[in-house]
Coordinates of C-alpha atoms and ligand atoms in Angstrom, one line a residue:
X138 CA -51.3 12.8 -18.6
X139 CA -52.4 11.2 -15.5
X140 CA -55.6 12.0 -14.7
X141 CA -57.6 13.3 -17.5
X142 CA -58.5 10.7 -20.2
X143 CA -55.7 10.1 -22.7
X144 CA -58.0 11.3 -25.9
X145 CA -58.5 14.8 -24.5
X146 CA -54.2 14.8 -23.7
X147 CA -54.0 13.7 -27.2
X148 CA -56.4 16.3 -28.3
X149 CA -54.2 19.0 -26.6
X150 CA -51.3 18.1 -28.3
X151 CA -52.5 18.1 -31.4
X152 CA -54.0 21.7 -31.0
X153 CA -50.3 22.4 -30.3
X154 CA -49.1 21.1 -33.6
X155 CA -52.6 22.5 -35.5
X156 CA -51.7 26.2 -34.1
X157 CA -48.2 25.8 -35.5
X158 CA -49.7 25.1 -39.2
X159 CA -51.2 27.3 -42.3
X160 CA -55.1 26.7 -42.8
X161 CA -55.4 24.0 -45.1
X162 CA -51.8 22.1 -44.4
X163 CA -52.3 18.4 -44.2
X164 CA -52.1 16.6 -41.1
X165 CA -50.2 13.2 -40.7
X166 CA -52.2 10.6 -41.8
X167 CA -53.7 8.0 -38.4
X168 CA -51.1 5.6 -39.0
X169 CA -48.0 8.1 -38.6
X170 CA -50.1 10.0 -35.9
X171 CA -50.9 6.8 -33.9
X172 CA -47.0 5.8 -34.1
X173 CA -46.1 9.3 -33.3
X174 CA -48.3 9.6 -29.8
X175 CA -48.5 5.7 -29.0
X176 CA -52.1 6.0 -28.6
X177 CA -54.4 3.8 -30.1
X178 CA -56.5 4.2 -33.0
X179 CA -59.5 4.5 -31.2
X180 CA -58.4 7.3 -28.9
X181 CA -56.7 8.8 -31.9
X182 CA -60.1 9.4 -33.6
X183 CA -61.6 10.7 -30.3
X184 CA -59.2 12.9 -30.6
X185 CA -59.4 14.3 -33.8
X186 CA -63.7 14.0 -33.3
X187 CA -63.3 16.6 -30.8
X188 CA -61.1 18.8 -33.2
X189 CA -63.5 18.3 -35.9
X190 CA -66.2 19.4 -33.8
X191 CA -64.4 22.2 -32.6
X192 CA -64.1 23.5 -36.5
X193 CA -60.4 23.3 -36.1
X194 CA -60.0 20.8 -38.8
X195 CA -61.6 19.1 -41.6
X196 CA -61.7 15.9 -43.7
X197 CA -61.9 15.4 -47.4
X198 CA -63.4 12.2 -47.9
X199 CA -60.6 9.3 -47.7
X200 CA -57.5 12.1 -48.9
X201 CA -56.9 13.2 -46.0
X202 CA -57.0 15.7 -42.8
X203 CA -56.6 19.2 -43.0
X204 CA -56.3 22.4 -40.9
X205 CA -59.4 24.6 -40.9
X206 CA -59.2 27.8 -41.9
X207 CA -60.7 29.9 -39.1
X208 CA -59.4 28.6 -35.7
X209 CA -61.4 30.5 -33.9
X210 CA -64.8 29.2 -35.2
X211 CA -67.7 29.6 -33.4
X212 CA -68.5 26.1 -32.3
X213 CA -64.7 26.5 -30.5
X214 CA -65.9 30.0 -28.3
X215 CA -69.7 28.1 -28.1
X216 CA -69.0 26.9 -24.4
X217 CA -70.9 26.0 -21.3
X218 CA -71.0 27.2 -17.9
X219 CA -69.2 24.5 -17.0
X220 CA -66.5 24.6 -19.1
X221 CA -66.3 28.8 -18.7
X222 CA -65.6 28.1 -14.5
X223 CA -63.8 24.9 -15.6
X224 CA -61.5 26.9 -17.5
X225 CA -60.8 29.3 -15.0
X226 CA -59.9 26.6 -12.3
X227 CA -62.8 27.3 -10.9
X228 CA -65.1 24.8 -9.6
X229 CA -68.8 25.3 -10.7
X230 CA -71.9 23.9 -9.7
X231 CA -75.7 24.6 -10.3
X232 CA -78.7 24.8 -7.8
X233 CA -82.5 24.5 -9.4
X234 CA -84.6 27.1 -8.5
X235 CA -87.7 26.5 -10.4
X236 CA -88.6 24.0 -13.3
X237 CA -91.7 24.4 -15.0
X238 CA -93.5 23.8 -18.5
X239 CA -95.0 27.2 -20.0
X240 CA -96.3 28.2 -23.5
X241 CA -94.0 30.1 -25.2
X242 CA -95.1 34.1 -25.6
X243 CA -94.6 35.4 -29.0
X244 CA -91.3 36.7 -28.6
X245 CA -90.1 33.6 -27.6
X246 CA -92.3 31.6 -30.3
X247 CA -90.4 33.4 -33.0
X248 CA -86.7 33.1 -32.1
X249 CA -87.6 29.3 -31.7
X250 CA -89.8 29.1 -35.0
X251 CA -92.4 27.8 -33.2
X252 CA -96.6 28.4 -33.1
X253 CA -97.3 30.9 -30.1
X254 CA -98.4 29.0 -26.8
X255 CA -96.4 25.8 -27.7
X256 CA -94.9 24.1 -24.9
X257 CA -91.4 24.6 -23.1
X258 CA -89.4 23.7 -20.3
X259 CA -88.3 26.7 -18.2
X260 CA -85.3 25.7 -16.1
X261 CA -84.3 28.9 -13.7
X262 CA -80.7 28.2 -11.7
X263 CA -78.8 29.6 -9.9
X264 CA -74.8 29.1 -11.1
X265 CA -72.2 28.9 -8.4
X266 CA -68.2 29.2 -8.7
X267 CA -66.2 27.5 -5.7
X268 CA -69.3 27.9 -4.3
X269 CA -70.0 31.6 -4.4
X270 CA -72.9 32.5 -7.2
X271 CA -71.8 33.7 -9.9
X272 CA -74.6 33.5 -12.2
X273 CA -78.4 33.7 -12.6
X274 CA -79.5 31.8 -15.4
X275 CA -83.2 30.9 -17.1
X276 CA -83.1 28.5 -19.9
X277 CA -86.0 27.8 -21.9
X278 CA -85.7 24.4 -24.5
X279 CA -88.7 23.3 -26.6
X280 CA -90.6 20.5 -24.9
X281 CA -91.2 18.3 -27.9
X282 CA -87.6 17.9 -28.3
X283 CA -86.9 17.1 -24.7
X284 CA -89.7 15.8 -23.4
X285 CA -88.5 14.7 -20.0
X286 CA -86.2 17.2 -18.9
X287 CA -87.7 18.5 -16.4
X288 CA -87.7 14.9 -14.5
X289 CA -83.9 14.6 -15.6
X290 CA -81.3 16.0 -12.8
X291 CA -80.6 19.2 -13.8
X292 CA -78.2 20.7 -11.7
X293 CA -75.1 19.4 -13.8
X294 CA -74.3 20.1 -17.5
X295 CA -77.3 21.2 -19.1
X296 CA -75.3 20.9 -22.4
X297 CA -74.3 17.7 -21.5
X298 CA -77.5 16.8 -21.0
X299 CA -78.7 17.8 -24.1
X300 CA -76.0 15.6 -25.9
X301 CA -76.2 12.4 -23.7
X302 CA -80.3 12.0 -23.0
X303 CA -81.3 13.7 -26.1
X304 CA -78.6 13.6 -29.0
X305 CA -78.8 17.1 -29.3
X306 CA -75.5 18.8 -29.8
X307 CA -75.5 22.7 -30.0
X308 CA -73.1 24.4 -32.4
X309 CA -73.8 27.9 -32.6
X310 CA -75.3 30.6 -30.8
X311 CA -76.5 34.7 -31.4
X312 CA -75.3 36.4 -28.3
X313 CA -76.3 39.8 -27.2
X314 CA -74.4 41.2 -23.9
X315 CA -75.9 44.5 -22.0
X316 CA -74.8 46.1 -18.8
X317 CA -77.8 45.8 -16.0
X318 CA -78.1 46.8 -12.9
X319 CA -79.7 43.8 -10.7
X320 CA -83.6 43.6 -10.0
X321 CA -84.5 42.9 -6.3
X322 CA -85.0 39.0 -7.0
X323 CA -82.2 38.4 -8.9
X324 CA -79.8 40.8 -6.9
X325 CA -80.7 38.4 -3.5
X326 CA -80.3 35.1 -5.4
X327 CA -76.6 36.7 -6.1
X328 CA -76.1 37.8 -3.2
X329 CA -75.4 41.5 -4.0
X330 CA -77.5 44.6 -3.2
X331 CA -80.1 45.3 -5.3
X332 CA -79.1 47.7 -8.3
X333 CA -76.0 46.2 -8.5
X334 CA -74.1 46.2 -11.8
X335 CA -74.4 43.2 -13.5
X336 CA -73.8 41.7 -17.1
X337 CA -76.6 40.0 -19.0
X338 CA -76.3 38.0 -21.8
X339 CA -79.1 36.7 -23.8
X340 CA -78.3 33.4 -26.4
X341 CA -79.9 31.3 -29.0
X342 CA -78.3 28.7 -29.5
X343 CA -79.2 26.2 -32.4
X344 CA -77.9 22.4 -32.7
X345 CA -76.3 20.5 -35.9
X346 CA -79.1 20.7 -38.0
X347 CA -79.7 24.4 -37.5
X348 CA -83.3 24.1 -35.2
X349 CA -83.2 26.6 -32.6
X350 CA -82.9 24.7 -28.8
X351 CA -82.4 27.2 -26.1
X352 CA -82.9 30.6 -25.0
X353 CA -80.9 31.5 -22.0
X354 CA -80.9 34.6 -20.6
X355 CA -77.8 34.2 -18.1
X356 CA -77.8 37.4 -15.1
X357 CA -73.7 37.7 -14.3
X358 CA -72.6 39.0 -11.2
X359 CA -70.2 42.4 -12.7
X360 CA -67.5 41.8 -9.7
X361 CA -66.9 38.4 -10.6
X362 CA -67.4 37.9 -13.9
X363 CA -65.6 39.3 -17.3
X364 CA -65.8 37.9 -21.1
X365 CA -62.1 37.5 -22.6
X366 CA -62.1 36.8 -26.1
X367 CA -59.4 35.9 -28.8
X368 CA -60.5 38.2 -31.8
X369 CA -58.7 38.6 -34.9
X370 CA -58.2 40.9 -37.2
X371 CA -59.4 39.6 -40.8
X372 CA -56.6 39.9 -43.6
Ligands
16G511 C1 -74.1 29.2 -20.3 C2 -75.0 29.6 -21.4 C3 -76.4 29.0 -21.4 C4 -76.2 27.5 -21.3 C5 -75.3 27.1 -20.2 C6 -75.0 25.6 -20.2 C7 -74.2 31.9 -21.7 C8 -74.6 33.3 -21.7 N1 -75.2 31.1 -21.4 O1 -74.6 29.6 -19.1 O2 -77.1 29.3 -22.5 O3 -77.5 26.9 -21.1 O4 -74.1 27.8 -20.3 O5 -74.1 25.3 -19.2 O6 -73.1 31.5 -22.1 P1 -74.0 23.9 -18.5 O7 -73.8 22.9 -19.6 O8 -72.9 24.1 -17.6 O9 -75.4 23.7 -17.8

């Protein structure tokens, strides 16, 4: 409990007690649950404002707390780069290779809902585990809603980012994974021969409100990368 913030400890343990009960059971109410942990109210509803956000649970107005039905919402799998590595005890950073306004093409006017030719931010980096790249990554966000990203550091969170300069919080995202085999360019920002095998995922992610505010296409390296999911089977 010592060194990460006593909210996200809290958090944990309450995703302990959460998996342990049926969708819709009632959680303590803040008093008990404050009592119980010795945590404050205030870290309490951090707490429970991540868990929300994470689909695992939901509120009826002033009755009460509940478990969510599906624990394995979207929003939960939705995650960065950062917290992919993070979660792999790996240690991940981010070098900019290119940032740049552009006009969206057609393609890329329509998964946005957007006019052709409007403007966006292209942000090309290159993703790096413990140091060794891992990833080859282009984002591309509508300018109008972050209109000075491409002054902003970028070589952190881009997610976090989004949520602490703009107040944009994503929540869901269509993902399509295909096998590739690496391009020249791509290949030497990875550091791998060229035609290596690599995975590419493309996403679109939308916020709260449902707006669409990124297309990534992210280029993974096929020797260092897998995706593990928890899937289950619908009764
Ligand atoms: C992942 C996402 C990418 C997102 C980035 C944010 C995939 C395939 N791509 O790379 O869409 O922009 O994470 O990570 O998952 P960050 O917050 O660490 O910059």
């Amino acid at each position: 409990m010592n060194d990460i913030p006593k909210h996200l400890f809290l958090r944990r343990e309450l995703e302990k007690d959460i998996a342990q009960l049926p969708p819709h059971a009632q959680l303590p109410t803040e008093r008990e649950l404050t009592a119980r942990f010795e945590v404050s109210r205030m870290t309490l509803r951090q707490a429970l404002g991540g868990l929300l956000d994470d689909g695992l649970i939901y509120r009826v107005g002033r009755t009460g707390t509940f478990v969510a039905e599906s624990r394995i919402s979207k929003d939960r799998s939705l995650t960065s780069f950062t917290e992919d590595m993070r979660t792999r005890g790996m240690v991940p950073s981010s070098s900019l290779i290119d940032a740049a306004a552009e006009p969206a093409d057609d393609a890329q006017a329509r998964d946005f809902g957007l006019e052709p030719n409007t403007p966006l931010a292209r942000i090309e980096r290159l993703r790096l585990a413990d140091g060794i790249p891992m990833c080859h990554e282009v984002v591309r966000v509508p300018l109008r809603l972050m209109p000075d990203i491409l002054t902003a550091d970028l070589t952190g969170s881009l997610y976090d980012l989004f949520g602490r300069h703009f107040r944009i919080r994503v929540a869901s995202s269509i993902q399509r994974t295909r096998a590739i085999s690496l391009d020249r360019p791509i290949a030497r920002w990875l550091m791998v021969p060229a035609k290596s095998p690599a995975l590419q995922v493309r996403r679109i992610t939308s916020d709260t409100t449902s707006q669409v505010v990124e297309i990534a296409t992210s280029t993974y390296r096929a020797d260092r990368y897998d995706f593990t999911h928890l899937i289950r089977r619908q009764s």
